[in-house]
mmCIF file of C-alpha atoms and ligand atoms in Angstrom:
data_model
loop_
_atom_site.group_PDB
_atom_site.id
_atom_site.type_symbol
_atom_site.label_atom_id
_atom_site.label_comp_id
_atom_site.label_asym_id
_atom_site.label_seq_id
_atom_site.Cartn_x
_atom_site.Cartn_y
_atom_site.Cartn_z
ATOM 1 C CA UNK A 23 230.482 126.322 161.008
ATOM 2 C CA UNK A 24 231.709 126.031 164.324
ATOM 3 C CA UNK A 25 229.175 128.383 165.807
ATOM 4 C CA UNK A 26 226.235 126.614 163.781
ATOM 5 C CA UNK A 27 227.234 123.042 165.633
ATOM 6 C CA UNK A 28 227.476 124.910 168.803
ATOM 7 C CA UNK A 29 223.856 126.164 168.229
ATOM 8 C CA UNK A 30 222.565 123.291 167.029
ATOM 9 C CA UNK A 31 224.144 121.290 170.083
ATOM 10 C CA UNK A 32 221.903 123.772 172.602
ATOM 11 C CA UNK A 33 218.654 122.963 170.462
ATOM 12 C CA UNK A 34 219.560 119.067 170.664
ATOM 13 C CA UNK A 35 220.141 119.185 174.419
ATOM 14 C CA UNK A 36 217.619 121.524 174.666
ATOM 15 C CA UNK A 37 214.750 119.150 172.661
ATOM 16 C CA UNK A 38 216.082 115.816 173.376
ATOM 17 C CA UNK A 39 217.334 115.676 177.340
ATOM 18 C CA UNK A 40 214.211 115.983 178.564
ATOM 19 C CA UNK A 41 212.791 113.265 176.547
ATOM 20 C CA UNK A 42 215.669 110.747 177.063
ATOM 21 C CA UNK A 43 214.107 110.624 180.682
ATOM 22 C CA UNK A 44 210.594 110.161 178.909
ATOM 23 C CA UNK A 45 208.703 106.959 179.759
ATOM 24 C CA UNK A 46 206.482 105.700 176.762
ATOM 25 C CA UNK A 47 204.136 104.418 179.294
ATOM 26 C CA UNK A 48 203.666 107.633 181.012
ATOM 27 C CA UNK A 49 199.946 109.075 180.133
ATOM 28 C CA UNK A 50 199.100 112.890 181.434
ATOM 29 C CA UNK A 51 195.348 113.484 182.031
ATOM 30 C CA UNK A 52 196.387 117.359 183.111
ATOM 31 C CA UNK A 53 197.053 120.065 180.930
ATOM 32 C CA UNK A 54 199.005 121.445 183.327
ATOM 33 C CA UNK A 55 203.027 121.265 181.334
ATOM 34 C CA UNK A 56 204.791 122.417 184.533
ATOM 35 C CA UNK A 57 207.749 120.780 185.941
ATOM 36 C CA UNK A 58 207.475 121.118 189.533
ATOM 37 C CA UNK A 59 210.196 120.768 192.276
ATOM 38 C CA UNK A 60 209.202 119.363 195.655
ATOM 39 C CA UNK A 61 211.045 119.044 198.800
ATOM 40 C CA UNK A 62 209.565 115.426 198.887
ATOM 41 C CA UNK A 63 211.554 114.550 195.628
ATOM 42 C CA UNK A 64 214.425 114.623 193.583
ATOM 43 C CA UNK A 65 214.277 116.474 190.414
ATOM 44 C CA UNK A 66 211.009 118.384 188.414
ATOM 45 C CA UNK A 67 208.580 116.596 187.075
ATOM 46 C CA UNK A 68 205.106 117.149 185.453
ATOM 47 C CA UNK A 69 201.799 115.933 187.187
ATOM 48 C CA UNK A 70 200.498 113.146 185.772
ATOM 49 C CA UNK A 71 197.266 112.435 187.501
ATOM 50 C CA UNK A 72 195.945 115.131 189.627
ATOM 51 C CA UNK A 73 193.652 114.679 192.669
ATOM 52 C CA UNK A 74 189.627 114.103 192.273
ATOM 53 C CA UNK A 75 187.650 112.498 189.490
ATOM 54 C CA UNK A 76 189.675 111.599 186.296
ATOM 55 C CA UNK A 77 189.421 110.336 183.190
ATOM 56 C CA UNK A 78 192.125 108.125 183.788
ATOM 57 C CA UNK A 79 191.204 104.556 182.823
ATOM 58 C CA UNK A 80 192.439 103.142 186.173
ATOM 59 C CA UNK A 81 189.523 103.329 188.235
ATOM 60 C CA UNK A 82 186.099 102.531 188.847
ATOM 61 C CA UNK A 83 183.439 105.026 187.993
ATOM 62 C CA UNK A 84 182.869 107.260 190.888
ATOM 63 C CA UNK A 85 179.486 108.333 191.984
ATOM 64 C CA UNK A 86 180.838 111.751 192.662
ATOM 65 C CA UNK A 87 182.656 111.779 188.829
ATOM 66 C CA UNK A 88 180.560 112.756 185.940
ATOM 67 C CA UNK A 89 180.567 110.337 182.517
ATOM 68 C CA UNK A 90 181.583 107.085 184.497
ATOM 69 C CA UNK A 91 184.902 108.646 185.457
ATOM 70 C CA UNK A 92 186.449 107.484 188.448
ATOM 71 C CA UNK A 93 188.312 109.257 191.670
ATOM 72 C CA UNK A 94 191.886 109.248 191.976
ATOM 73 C CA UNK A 95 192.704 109.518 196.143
ATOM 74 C CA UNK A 96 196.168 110.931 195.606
ATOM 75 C CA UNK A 97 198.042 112.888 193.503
ATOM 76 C CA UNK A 98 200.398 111.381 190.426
ATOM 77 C CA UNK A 99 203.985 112.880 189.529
ATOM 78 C CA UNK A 100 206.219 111.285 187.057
ATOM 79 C CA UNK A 101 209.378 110.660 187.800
ATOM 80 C CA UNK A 102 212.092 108.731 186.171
ATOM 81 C CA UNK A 103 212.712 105.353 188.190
ATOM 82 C CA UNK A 104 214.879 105.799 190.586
ATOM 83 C CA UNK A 105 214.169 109.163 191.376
ATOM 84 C CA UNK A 106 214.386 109.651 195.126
ATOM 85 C CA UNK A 107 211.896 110.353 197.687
ATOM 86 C CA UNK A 108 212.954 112.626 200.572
ATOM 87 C CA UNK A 109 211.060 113.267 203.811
ATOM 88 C CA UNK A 110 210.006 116.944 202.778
ATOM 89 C CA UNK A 111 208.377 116.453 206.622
ATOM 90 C CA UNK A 112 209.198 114.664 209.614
ATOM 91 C CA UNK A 113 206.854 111.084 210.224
ATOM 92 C CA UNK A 114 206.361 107.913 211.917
ATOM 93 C CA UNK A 115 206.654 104.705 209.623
ATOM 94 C CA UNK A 116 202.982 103.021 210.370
ATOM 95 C CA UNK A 117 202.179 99.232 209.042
ATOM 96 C CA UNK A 118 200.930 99.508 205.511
ATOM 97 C CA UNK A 119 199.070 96.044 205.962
ATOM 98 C CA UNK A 120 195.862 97.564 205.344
ATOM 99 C CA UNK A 121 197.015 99.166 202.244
ATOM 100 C CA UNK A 122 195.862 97.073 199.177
ATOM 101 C CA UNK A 123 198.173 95.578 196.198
ATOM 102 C CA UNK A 124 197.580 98.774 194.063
ATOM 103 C CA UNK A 125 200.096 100.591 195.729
ATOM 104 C CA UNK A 126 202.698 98.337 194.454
ATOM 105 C CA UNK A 127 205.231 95.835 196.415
ATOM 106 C CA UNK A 128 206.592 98.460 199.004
ATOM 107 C CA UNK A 129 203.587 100.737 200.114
ATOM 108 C CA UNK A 130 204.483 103.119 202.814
ATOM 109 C CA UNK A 131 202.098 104.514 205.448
ATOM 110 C CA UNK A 132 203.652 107.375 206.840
ATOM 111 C CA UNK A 133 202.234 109.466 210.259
ATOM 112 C CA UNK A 134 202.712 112.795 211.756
ATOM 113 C CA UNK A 135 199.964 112.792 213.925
ATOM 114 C CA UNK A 136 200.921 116.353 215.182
ATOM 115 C CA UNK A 137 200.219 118.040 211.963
ATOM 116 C CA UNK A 138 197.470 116.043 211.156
ATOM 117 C CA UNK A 139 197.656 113.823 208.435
ATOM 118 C CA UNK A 140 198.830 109.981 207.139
ATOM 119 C CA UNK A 141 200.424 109.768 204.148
ATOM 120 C CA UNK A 142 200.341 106.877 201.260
ATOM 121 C CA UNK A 143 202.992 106.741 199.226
ATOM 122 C CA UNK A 144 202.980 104.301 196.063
ATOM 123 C CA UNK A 145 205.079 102.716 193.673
ATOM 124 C CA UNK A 146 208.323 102.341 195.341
ATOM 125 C CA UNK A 147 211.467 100.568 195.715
ATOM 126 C CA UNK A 148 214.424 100.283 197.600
ATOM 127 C CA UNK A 149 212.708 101.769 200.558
ATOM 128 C CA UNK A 150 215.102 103.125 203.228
ATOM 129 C CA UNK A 151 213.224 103.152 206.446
ATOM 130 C CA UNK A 152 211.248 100.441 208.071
ATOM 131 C CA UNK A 153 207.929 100.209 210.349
ATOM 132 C CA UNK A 154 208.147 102.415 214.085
ATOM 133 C CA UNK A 155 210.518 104.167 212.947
ATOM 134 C CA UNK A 156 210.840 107.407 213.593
ATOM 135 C CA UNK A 157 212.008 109.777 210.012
ATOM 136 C CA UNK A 158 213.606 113.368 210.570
ATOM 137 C CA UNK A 159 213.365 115.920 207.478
ATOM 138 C CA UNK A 160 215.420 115.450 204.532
ATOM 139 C CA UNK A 161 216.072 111.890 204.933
ATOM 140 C CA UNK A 162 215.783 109.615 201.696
ATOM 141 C CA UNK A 163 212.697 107.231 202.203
ATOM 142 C CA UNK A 164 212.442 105.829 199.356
ATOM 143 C CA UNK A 165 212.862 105.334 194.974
ATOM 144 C CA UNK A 166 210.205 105.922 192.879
ATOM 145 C CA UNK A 167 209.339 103.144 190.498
ATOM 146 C CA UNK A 168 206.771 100.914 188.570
ATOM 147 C CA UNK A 169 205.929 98.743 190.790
ATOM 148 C CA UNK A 170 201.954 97.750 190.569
ATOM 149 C CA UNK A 171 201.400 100.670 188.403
ATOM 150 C CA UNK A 172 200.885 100.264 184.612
ATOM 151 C CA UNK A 173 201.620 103.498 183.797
ATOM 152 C CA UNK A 174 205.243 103.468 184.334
ATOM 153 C CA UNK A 175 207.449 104.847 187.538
ATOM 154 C CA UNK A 176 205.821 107.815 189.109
ATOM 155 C CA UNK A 177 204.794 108.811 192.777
ATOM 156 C CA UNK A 178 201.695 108.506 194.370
ATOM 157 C CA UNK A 179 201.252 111.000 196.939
ATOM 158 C CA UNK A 180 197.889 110.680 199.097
ATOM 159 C CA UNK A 181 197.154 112.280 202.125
ATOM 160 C CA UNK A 182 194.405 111.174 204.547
ATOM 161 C CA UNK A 183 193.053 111.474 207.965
ATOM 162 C CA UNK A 184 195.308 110.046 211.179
ATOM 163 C CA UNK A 185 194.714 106.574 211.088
ATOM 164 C CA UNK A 186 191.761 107.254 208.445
ATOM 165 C CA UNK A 187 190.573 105.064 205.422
ATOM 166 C CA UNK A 188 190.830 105.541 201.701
ATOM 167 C CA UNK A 189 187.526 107.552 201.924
ATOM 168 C CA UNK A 190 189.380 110.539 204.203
ATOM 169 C CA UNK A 191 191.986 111.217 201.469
ATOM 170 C CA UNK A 192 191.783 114.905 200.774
ATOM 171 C CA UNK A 193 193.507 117.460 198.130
ATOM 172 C CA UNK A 194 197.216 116.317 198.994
ATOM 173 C CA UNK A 195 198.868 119.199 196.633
ATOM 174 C CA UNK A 196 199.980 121.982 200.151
ATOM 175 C CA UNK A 197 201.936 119.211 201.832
ATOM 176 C CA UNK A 198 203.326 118.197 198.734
ATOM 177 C CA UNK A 199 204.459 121.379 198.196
ATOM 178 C CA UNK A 200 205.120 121.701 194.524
ATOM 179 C CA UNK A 201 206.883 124.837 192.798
ATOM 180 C CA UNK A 202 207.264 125.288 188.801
ATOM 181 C CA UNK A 203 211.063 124.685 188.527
ATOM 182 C CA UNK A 204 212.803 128.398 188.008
ATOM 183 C CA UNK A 205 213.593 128.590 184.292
HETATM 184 ZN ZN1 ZN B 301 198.000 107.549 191.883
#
C-alpha cells in the first residue's frame, strides 16, 4: 500500500508540477512541446510564439503572411512571472523611447554593437539595470511578466539591426540560444 502511494505520488508530481506553473492565459501557436533552457533565462519553458508570420490574433495582417495572418518580430517563451532574465551576452542599456507601449511598462533596448545586433526585450518587471549602462554576462536584467501583453507573463526576445527599426528584426532563435532541457 505503501509502495502504491509512493507510485502514485511520482505520477502526481509528475502530471501536476508542471501545470501548477501553467498560466490559463498562455496560448501556443507552435507545435513544437519542448522545454528549452537558455542562458538568457531561468528555468525551461515551451515557445509560445515563434518568429515570422503567425496565426496569433495579436497582429495586423502582414503582407508577407498568407490568410490575413500577421508577423511576429521576435520570438515568444513562456515563463512563469517572475522568472528571471540573465544577460546570456554582454550589452549596452540603449533608451527604449522609441519602443512603443506593446512592449509593456519596462521595455529594454539592449546593444552590443560588436557582435552586431540590438535586442528588444518585452514584458518585464523589476528591471535591474538602467540606461548607459554597461551589462557583463550572467548578470540578472530583468523578471519576466505580463505587463502589456494579454497573453500572460512570457518573454519577448527580438533581435534587430544596430540602432535599426522594427522592420530589421531578423530570426532571433541563435542568440537566444535555446536547448531542449536534458530529460
Ligand atoms: Zn512577442
Amino acid at each position: 500500500m505503501r509502495l502504491l502511494a509512493a507510485l502514485l505520488g511520482l505520477v502526481l508530481v509528475g502530471t501536476l508540477a508542471p501545470a501548477a506553473h501553467a498560466d490559463p492565459r498562455w496560448h501556443f501557436y507552435t507545435a513544437d512541446r519542448t522545454r528549452y533552457e537558455s542562458p538568457w533565462f531561468g528555468g525551461a519553458h515551451r515557445i509560445m510564439i515563434p518568429f515570422g508570420c503567425t496565426s496569433a490574433p495579436y497582429y495586423s495582417p502582414d503582407p508577407r503572411c498568407r490568410g490575413g495572418n500577421g508577423f511576429h518580430h521576435g520570438l515568444d517563451v513562456a515563463m512563469p512571472c517572475g522568472t528571471r532574465l540573465y544577460a546570456a551576452q554582454p550589452f549596452r542599456v540603449v533608451s527604449s523611447d522609441s519602443l512603443g507601449s506593446a512592449y509593456g511598462e519596462h521595455p529594454l533596448l539592449l546593444r552590443n554593437a560588436r557582435q552586431g545586433w540590438d535586442l528588444v526585450i518585452g514584458h518585464t518587471r523589476r528591471v535591474y539595470v538602467r540606461e548607459g549602462q554597461w551589462v557583463r554576462r550572467g548578470t540578472v536584467f530583468a523578471r519576466a511578466s505580463d505587463s502589456g501583453a494579454p497573453d500572460g507573463c512570457h518573454l519577448h526576445f527580438e533581435k534587430r539591426a544596430v540602432g535599426g527599426g522594427l522592420s530589421t528584426a531578423t530570426w532571433p532563435r541563435p542568440l537566444l540560444d535555446l536547448s531542449p532541457r536534458p530529460s
